[in-house]
């Protein structure tokens, strides 16, 4: 038998690439955050400037609202869908495939299609709501400061709930029949089964998926960027978009890096919780 | 699969299943239905109130615009090159790394494995700035190689993660027998483990391809020249200019969705299987 250290040779190339692409940029962000565009050391100036910018707190609250608004309904709708798809009925396979479609489709396609459907004058959504007189006059969904963020969240929910559904469904199908039988012998109704058999059994899956969704919501700026670019009047400006704009529109790399460092710190906390949660109860569900 | 006739499980009432399924299908598919419908409408039919549900005279004009009068075909080609390149490169690196993780016990392995996982979870927005600076120094901004490399961040960690769990499920005894017969580790990998992992490799490939094909933010930052721009960027350009030609945008969306739809429909089992295995096993 060969030495175990041969393993290093196998994992080395991939780790080098990842190190170059992840570890190095992360370290470099730290360096950039304390220098100006010419590369001079400026201490915490960038942080001070970013924190005093009016857009920063706006973006922070928007991000929070975006993440939590999205996740709650993604998880609720996803779990309900999974329970539905866990039933035995004809055509289930087709419904399951169809459910995945919003998730598989490119985010940019979802964004443009919804933007067209939400068009103020010619959009199908306004027509659907005005025709049966649910609302009096067409709403400018994407230009009205009050509706734009909820609409973005709705699109994000539509895009991501299938992922929750499919993961939870996999968890539900791994539950052993014995548990259901026991519940049945005790005379449990369907909703009691959901409450006392299904949900506890897929709890870890739900927790893992939720944390993953938090990270993704922090990451995914496609929908918002493609539809509003953060507007109108910064109503949909979230921190990742602010970083992008600071770096590539105002060309303030130092400030963008300072913002990245703070954003990064928050994300790391979430990632840390995620890993701890996964590590603390592995394989419990199976 | 052949269950004994045991106690019947209580289920949802039929009407609820039916209405739930219908609602689900409508919500999931309506936007695409509307996208396809809008892509074959004439200008006049697009901009009318109330909207027209079924175009009287379907037209290919929008597709003609997209395919012959725009940069979309070029972007399509760019997307293919970049997605195939990064998927292939990630796969090669991941095969070796996963084999190392699955078959060897070396010092610091858990640490290295969690480094890979963290890579998967990093907020990409937080590293676009230094990546841009790095690529600029290496003269890789606006090149295929730049995007292919950067996409490793997205594809490599997940590929390693999925393949490692796949390799672990292949009995190690097969390899031990081969090693006794004098085979090297590499021979074991390529003659025994890989041929047995074809479904796993396929699902990794599909997943990596779809993710890079759909990727938006890196492409937006690192590909600003039309010679390397990918489809998502092309589509975003189409729809954010002042006079949005919605018919053409919808046609371009259809063009962009088709490869993914075909790939997904033909390999759905692998896709879903690989995904749930990779994520629930953690």
XYZ file of C-alpha atoms in Angstrom:
568
model
C 0.000 0.000 0.000
C 1.085 3.508 -0.698
C 1.642 6.338 1.669
C -1.326 8.417 2.717
C 0.563 11.597 1.893
C 0.131 10.764 -1.811
C -3.275 12.321 -1.201
C -1.680 15.761 -1.144
C -0.578 15.347 -4.735
C -4.129 14.649 -5.793
C -5.731 17.593 -4.014
C -2.935 20.068 -4.618
C -3.843 21.390 -8.109
C -7.451 22.144 -7.176
C -6.411 23.747 -3.897
C -3.857 25.918 -5.642
C -6.466 27.199 -8.065
C -8.915 27.861 -5.251
C -6.232 29.490 -3.162
C -5.333 31.784 -6.016
C -8.949 32.638 -6.715
C -10.298 32.864 -3.189
C -7.665 33.186 -0.484
C -5.595 35.693 -2.411
C -8.465 38.032 -3.362
C -9.811 37.905 0.177
C -6.453 38.962 1.574
C -6.094 41.533 -1.172
C -9.484 43.048 -0.320
C -8.169 43.739 3.148
C -5.159 45.498 1.692
C -7.210 47.511 -0.785
C -9.572 48.660 1.939
C -6.809 50.654 3.644
C -5.279 52.201 0.521
C -6.414 54.863 -1.931
C -6.572 54.487 -5.720
C -2.873 55.346 -6.017
C -1.959 52.619 -3.530
C -1.039 54.879 -0.597
C -1.854 53.742 2.902
C -4.774 55.782 4.225
C -5.710 53.963 7.408
C -9.409 53.730 8.053
C -10.321 56.603 5.758
C -12.168 54.385 3.308
C -14.250 52.869 6.058
C -15.082 56.311 7.451
C -16.085 57.573 4.040
C -18.198 54.551 3.229
C -19.950 54.618 6.577
C -20.795 58.292 6.259
C -22.194 57.888 2.736
C -25.947 58.215 2.791
C -26.419 55.157 0.587
C -24.737 52.782 3.043
C -27.419 52.563 5.745
C -30.106 52.521 3.060
C -28.396 49.608 1.388
C -27.957 47.840 4.714
C -31.660 47.997 5.588
C -32.658 47.122 2.058
C -30.395 44.084 2.158
C -31.869 42.937 5.445
C -35.410 43.372 4.134
C -34.490 41.621 0.884
C -32.885 38.635 2.612
C -35.505 38.035 5.271
C -38.479 38.888 3.100
C -37.302 36.425 0.496
C -36.394 33.622 2.812
C -39.485 33.354 4.946
C -41.817 32.820 2.018
C -39.321 30.721 0.077
C -39.153 28.268 2.942
C -42.891 28.264 3.692
C -43.926 27.854 0.061
C -41.132 25.376 -0.589
C -42.153 23.143 2.318
C -45.834 23.272 1.325
C -44.889 22.354 -2.236
C -42.749 19.482 -0.990
C -45.627 18.140 1.108
C -47.879 18.311 -1.945
C -45.325 16.569 -4.150
C -44.788 13.898 -1.519
C -48.346 12.705 -2.112
C -49.001 9.883 -4.518
C -51.012 11.084 -7.460
C -51.020 10.664 -11.192
C -48.825 13.124 -13.036
C -46.686 13.780 -9.989
C -43.449 13.340 -11.930
C -44.524 16.001 -14.420
C -45.580 18.467 -11.744
C -42.266 17.908 -9.997
C -40.288 18.659 -13.149
C -42.357 21.740 -13.872
C -41.776 23.009 -10.355
C -38.038 23.051 -10.942
C -38.299 25.201 -14.040
C -38.135 28.653 -12.374
C -35.030 27.587 -10.525
C -33.184 26.189 -13.531
C -33.898 29.068 -15.852
C -31.236 31.805 -16.035
C -31.845 34.571 -13.499
C -31.521 37.203 -16.179
C -34.274 35.567 -18.238
C -36.546 35.491 -15.212
C -35.746 39.143 -14.563
C -36.506 40.363 -18.083
C -39.645 38.268 -18.410
C -41.037 39.559 -15.128
C -40.051 43.096 -16.019
C -42.112 42.785 -19.184
C -45.041 41.231 -17.322
C -44.900 44.054 -14.793
C -44.755 46.768 -17.442
C -46.968 49.648 -16.307
C -48.938 50.172 -19.503
C -48.708 46.943 -21.451
C -47.879 44.404 -18.751
C -50.081 41.385 -18.286
C -50.048 41.720 -14.483
C -51.659 45.134 -14.462
C -54.206 43.880 -16.962
C -55.025 40.836 -14.822
C -55.587 43.081 -11.834
C -57.454 45.928 -13.512
C -59.753 43.806 -15.687
C -61.614 42.210 -12.768
C -61.365 45.578 -10.949
C -59.057 44.282 -8.219
C -57.209 47.595 -8.502
C -58.546 50.815 -9.986
C -55.703 51.868 -12.198
C -52.434 50.356 -13.428
C -49.637 50.368 -10.861
C -46.101 51.329 -11.835
C -44.714 48.284 -10.020
C -41.099 48.988 -10.893
C -41.148 52.770 -10.661
C -43.177 53.205 -7.502
C -40.874 53.368 -4.487
C -43.312 51.498 -2.295
C -43.977 48.524 -4.557
C -40.587 47.975 -6.152
C -38.862 46.087 -3.327
C -41.802 43.776 -2.549
C -41.981 42.989 -6.259
C -38.262 42.137 -6.359
C -38.732 39.898 -3.339
C -41.709 38.215 -4.983
C -39.650 37.447 -8.088
C -36.853 36.068 -5.949
C -39.318 33.878 -4.059
C -40.714 32.582 -7.336
C -37.183 31.819 -8.509
C -35.942 29.993 -5.419
C -38.862 28.201 -3.721
C -38.487 25.231 -6.109
C -35.038 24.598 -4.676
C -36.434 24.384 -1.141
C -39.226 22.155 -2.393
C -36.904 19.674 -4.068
C -34.516 19.461 -1.115
C -37.283 19.041 1.435
C -38.976 16.509 -0.841
C -35.786 14.447 -0.881
C -35.786 14.583 2.910
C -39.442 13.572 3.115
C -38.899 10.597 0.846
C -36.075 9.366 3.026
C -38.402 9.024 6.034
C -38.920 5.383 6.827
C -42.397 3.940 6.434
C -42.287 2.636 9.993
C -42.749 6.123 11.348
C -45.826 6.693 9.237
C -47.199 3.318 10.265
C -46.708 4.091 13.909
C -48.491 7.397 13.440
C -51.257 5.651 11.552
C -51.740 3.084 14.293
C -52.072 5.963 16.730
C -54.798 7.316 14.480
C -52.991 10.415 13.316
C -54.682 12.595 10.728
C -52.809 13.913 7.729
C -51.963 17.266 9.282
C -50.895 15.602 12.511
C -48.569 13.472 10.425
C -47.166 16.604 8.825
C -46.671 18.225 12.189
C -45.320 15.313 14.199
C -43.645 13.053 11.618
C -42.658 14.976 8.522
C -41.529 18.352 9.822
C -39.395 17.037 12.701
C -37.754 14.548 10.355
C -36.775 17.162 7.782
C -35.858 19.830 10.323
C -32.146 19.602 9.597
C -32.727 19.784 5.870
C -34.815 22.914 6.362
C -32.179 24.511 8.563
C -29.418 23.748 6.077
C -31.438 24.989 3.133
C -32.436 28.166 4.958
C -28.858 29.082 5.720
C -27.912 28.343 2.138
C -30.730 30.641 1.019
C -29.430 33.429 3.247
C -26.018 33.148 1.634
C -27.508 33.028 -1.835
C -29.773 35.985 -1.197
C -26.671 37.941 -0.161
C -25.043 36.834 -3.390
C -27.728 37.040 -6.009
C -27.979 40.490 -7.396
C -28.991 39.460 -10.893
C -32.715 40.076 -10.486
C -32.433 43.481 -8.854
C -29.533 44.663 -10.955
C -31.098 43.651 -14.245
C -34.475 45.201 -13.490
C -33.784 48.367 -11.503
C -29.992 48.676 -10.988
C -30.832 49.642 -7.427
C -33.298 52.366 -8.283
C -35.673 54.130 -8.143
C -34.061 56.520 -5.669
C -31.999 53.703 -4.107
C -35.168 51.884 -3.052
C -33.735 48.547 -4.176
C -30.075 49.280 -3.560
C -28.611 46.323 -1.698
C -25.049 46.131 -0.439
C -23.641 43.895 -3.222
C -24.961 46.346 -5.804
C -23.494 49.225 -3.843
C -20.113 47.477 -3.908
C -20.392 46.969 -7.639
C -21.372 50.583 -8.241
C -18.691 52.024 -5.987
C -16.057 49.970 -7.746
C -17.090 50.123 -11.370
C -19.180 53.267 -11.680
C -17.468 55.635 -9.240
C -14.127 53.770 -9.608
C -13.441 53.988 -5.863
C -11.766 50.626 -5.396
C -10.620 51.415 -1.870
C -14.088 52.293 -0.658
C -15.587 49.325 -2.471
C -13.049 47.116 -0.724
C -13.889 48.631 2.653
C -17.538 47.886 2.000
C -16.597 44.362 0.905
C -14.704 43.755 4.139
C -17.743 44.666 6.215
C -20.070 42.676 3.980
C -17.668 39.788 4.143
C -17.600 39.828 7.934
C -21.367 39.463 8.075
C -21.361 36.698 5.470
C -18.631 34.795 7.303
C -20.763 34.739 10.436
C -23.610 33.189 8.447
C -21.267 30.663 6.828
C -19.822 29.785 10.203
C -23.279 29.146 11.649
C -24.065 27.062 8.577
C -21.043 24.820 8.970
C -21.540 24.460 12.708
C -25.168 23.517 12.188
C -24.296 20.944 9.564
C -21.487 19.510 11.630
C -23.528 19.261 14.818
C -26.169 16.943 13.369
C -24.885 15.006 10.392
C -26.871 12.094 9.059
C -29.536 12.634 11.679
C -32.221 12.728 9.071
C -31.475 9.421 7.427
C -40.893 -0.516 -4.778
C -43.402 -3.363 -4.370
C -44.905 -2.405 -1.069
C -46.868 -4.874 0.958
C -50.499 -3.888 1.382
C -50.076 -2.350 4.804
C -52.046 0.339 6.542
C -53.069 2.999 4.088
C -51.499 6.326 4.841
C -53.766 9.300 5.207
C -53.211 11.834 2.474
C -54.419 15.167 1.230
C -57.927 15.154 -0.218
C -58.012 14.808 -3.987
C -59.431 18.247 -4.718
C -56.649 19.902 -2.745
C -53.968 17.944 -4.595
C -55.567 18.829 -7.902
C -56.000 22.533 -7.237
C -52.565 22.747 -5.610
C -50.916 21.110 -8.610
C -52.762 23.271 -11.109
C -51.834 26.429 -9.216
C -48.220 25.288 -8.931
C -47.917 24.543 -12.628
C -49.540 27.863 -13.545
C -47.293 29.896 -11.281
C -44.162 28.132 -12.510
C -44.912 28.111 -16.212
C -46.996 31.187 -16.932
C -44.012 33.564 -17.280
C -42.441 31.261 -19.859
C -45.678 30.882 -21.735
C -45.931 34.664 -21.824
C -42.296 34.967 -22.866
C -42.763 32.604 -25.824
C -46.039 34.243 -26.808
C -44.546 37.730 -26.666
C -41.596 36.618 -28.772
C -43.847 35.844 -31.759
C -45.996 38.967 -31.530
C -45.706 41.945 -33.835
C -44.954 45.359 -32.372
C -48.553 46.412 -32.668
C -49.769 43.327 -30.837
C -47.210 43.750 -28.081
C -48.227 47.278 -27.279
C -51.974 47.082 -26.962
C -54.362 47.298 -24.062
C -55.879 44.869 -23.260
C -53.057 42.428 -24.031
C -53.633 39.879 -26.766
C -53.692 36.309 -25.527
C -53.150 34.667 -28.856
C -51.363 36.481 -31.688
C -53.492 36.615 -34.840
C -50.470 36.442 -37.115
C -47.435 34.910 -35.339
C -44.225 36.412 -36.665
C -40.597 35.331 -36.718
C -39.510 38.924 -37.114
C -38.234 39.187 -33.509
C -36.113 36.077 -33.920
C -34.770 37.448 -37.174
C -33.738 40.632 -35.364
C -32.049 38.669 -32.596
C -30.259 36.195 -34.845
C -29.153 38.507 -37.651
C -29.210 42.116 -36.453
C -27.723 41.821 -32.983
C -24.684 40.551 -31.134
C -26.634 37.702 -29.576
C -25.192 34.928 -31.802
C -21.686 36.055 -30.899
C -22.593 36.152 -27.204
C -24.103 32.702 -27.560
C -20.801 31.405 -28.909
C -18.889 33.162 -26.112
C -21.193 31.618 -23.533
C -20.639 28.142 -24.957
C -16.854 28.505 -25.025
C -16.692 29.860 -21.500
C -19.171 27.407 -19.988
C -17.598 24.379 -21.646
C -14.098 25.595 -20.767
C -14.774 26.198 -17.104
C -16.843 23.045 -16.719
C -14.105 20.926 -18.300
C -11.298 22.488 -16.314
C -13.233 22.225 -13.060
C -14.014 18.598 -13.785
C -10.388 17.631 -14.389
C -9.207 19.347 -11.212
C -12.149 18.006 -9.236
C -11.568 14.402 -10.307
C -8.075 14.411 -8.789
C -9.005 16.410 -5.712
C -12.078 14.307 -4.977
C -10.081 11.115 -5.377
C -7.516 12.462 -2.931
C -10.191 13.398 -0.427
C -12.130 10.179 -0.828
C -9.270 7.671 -0.718
C -6.510 9.126 1.425
C -6.211 10.177 5.025
C -3.698 12.914 5.374
C -2.958 15.581 7.877
C -5.204 18.618 7.671
C -7.743 16.940 5.411
C -10.832 18.192 7.299
C -9.423 21.714 7.245
C -8.761 21.592 3.510
C -12.194 20.159 2.885
C -13.896 22.917 4.785
C -11.790 25.452 2.878
C -13.334 24.041 -0.290
C -16.810 24.295 1.211
C -16.267 27.869 2.336
C -15.219 28.680 -1.210
C -18.628 27.573 -2.342
C -20.348 29.811 0.177
C -18.336 33.000 -0.220
C -20.266 36.078 -1.195
C -19.034 36.679 -4.724
C -19.803 40.378 -4.511
C -17.202 40.727 -1.775
C -14.338 39.579 -3.998
C -15.154 41.154 -7.359
C -12.925 44.152 -6.681
C -9.682 42.303 -5.904
C -10.422 39.740 -8.602
C -10.771 42.540 -11.095
C -7.471 44.062 -10.006
C -5.781 40.657 -10.179
C -7.146 39.922 -13.634
C -6.060 43.344 -14.810
C -2.509 42.709 -13.611
C -2.508 39.352 -15.395
C -3.959 40.953 -18.544
C -6.942 38.635 -18.354
C -9.761 41.169 -18.257
C -11.896 40.738 -21.379
C -10.443 37.372 -22.299
C -12.022 33.929 -22.369
C -9.384 32.657 -19.979
C -10.202 35.333 -17.439
C -13.826 34.287 -17.167
C -13.041 30.572 -17.372
C -10.634 30.910 -14.455
C -12.945 33.066 -12.396
C -15.800 30.616 -12.905
C -13.699 27.967 -11.168
C -14.709 29.749 -7.969
C -18.275 28.732 -8.636
C -17.844 25.336 -10.249
C -14.820 23.798 -8.561
C -15.919 23.666 -4.905
C -19.257 22.129 -5.707
C -17.737 19.642 -8.159
C -15.195 18.524 -5.570
C -17.897 18.221 -2.952
C -20.277 16.203 -5.130
C -17.604 13.920 -6.606
C -16.006 13.186 -3.229
C -19.258 11.808 -1.891
C -19.709 9.860 -5.100
C -16.243 8.300 -4.982
C -16.710 7.365 -1.344
C -19.683 5.238 -2.275
C -17.609 3.106 -4.630
C -16.242 0.075 -2.779
C -12.554 0.535 -2.034
C -12.002 -3.239 -2.211
C -12.033 -3.109 -6.004
C -9.016 -0.827 -5.935
C -7.222 -2.775 -3.254
C -7.399 -5.881 -5.427
C -5.985 -3.936 -8.362
C -3.158 -2.503 -6.268
C -2.167 -5.981 -5.154
C -2.009 -6.876 -8.831
C 0.472 -4.043 -9.251
C -1.718 -1.203 -10.512
C -0.737 2.344 -9.617
C -3.059 4.828 -7.939
C -3.623 6.641 -11.203
C -4.514 3.418 -12.951
C -6.991 2.678 -10.185
C -8.564 6.077 -10.630
C -8.871 5.939 -14.397
C -9.565 2.225 -14.872
C -11.835 1.500 -11.912
C -13.216 4.472 -10.073
C -13.946 6.800 -12.977
C -15.798 4.314 -15.170
C -17.970 3.485 -12.185
C -18.698 7.157 -11.516
C -20.059 8.168 -14.886
C -23.497 9.182 -13.533
C -21.806 11.296 -10.869
C -19.538 12.926 -13.436
C -22.525 13.655 -15.646
C -24.468 15.356 -12.879
C -21.445 17.447 -11.918
C -21.057 18.437 -15.532
C -24.681 19.431 -15.968
C -24.652 21.410 -12.749
C -21.431 23.250 -13.554
C -22.548 24.016 -17.089
C -25.913 25.398 -16.045
C -24.406 27.542 -13.286
C -21.799 29.122 -15.526
C -24.271 29.569 -18.367
C -26.566 31.524 -16.037
C -23.855 33.478 -14.214
C -24.294 37.215 -14.373
C -22.254 39.275 -11.972
C -18.724 38.102 -12.798
C -19.476 38.381 -16.485
C -20.749 41.900 -15.928
C -17.516 42.942 -14.205
C -14.875 41.051 -16.152
C -16.260 40.992 -19.697
C -16.958 44.478 -20.927
C -15.917 43.970 -24.534
C -18.422 42.482 -26.959
C -15.857 39.909 -28.119
C -16.136 38.058 -24.782
C -19.506 39.133 -23.379
C -21.793 36.272 -22.485
C -25.504 35.878 -23.135
C -26.771 37.154 -19.772
C -24.932 40.421 -20.317
C -26.237 40.648 -23.856
C -29.763 40.197 -22.603
C -29.330 42.804 -19.885
C -28.050 45.293 -22.480
C -31.071 44.640 -24.636
C -33.533 45.415 -21.923
C -32.020 48.393 -20.176
C -31.603 50.716 -23.129
C -34.184 53.457 -23.450
C -36.272 51.987 -26.193
C -36.629 48.418 -25.107
C -37.745 46.244 -27.992
C -39.675 43.800 -25.837
C -40.402 41.430 -28.682
C -36.699 41.022 -29.391
C -35.870 40.755 -25.685
C -38.362 37.936 -25.286
C -37.006 36.200 -28.401
C -33.476 36.494 -27.024
C -34.695 35.090 -23.709
C -36.148 32.086 -25.501
C -32.865 31.571 -27.360
C -30.957 31.698 -24.103
C -33.324 29.388 -22.247
C -33.498 26.669 -24.898
C -30.103 24.999 -24.304
C -30.725 24.919 -20.576
C -34.233 23.570 -21.048
C -32.999 20.807 -23.357
C -30.118 19.897 -21.067
C -32.364 19.915 -18.037
C -35.158 17.861 -19.570
C -32.791 15.236 -20.945
C -30.733 14.860 -17.787
C -33.252 15.704 -15.127
C -32.783 12.559 -13.108
C -29.024 13.097 -12.848
C -29.469 16.744 -12.071
C -31.908 16.309 -9.226
C -30.167 13.202 -7.917
C -26.745 14.822 -7.816
C -28.068 17.972 -6.247
C -29.949 16.347 -3.409
C -27.179 13.847 -2.741
C -24.546 16.587 -2.623
C -26.551 18.784 -0.335
C -28.328 16.488 2.082
C -25.318 14.361 2.776
C -23.302 17.486 3.432
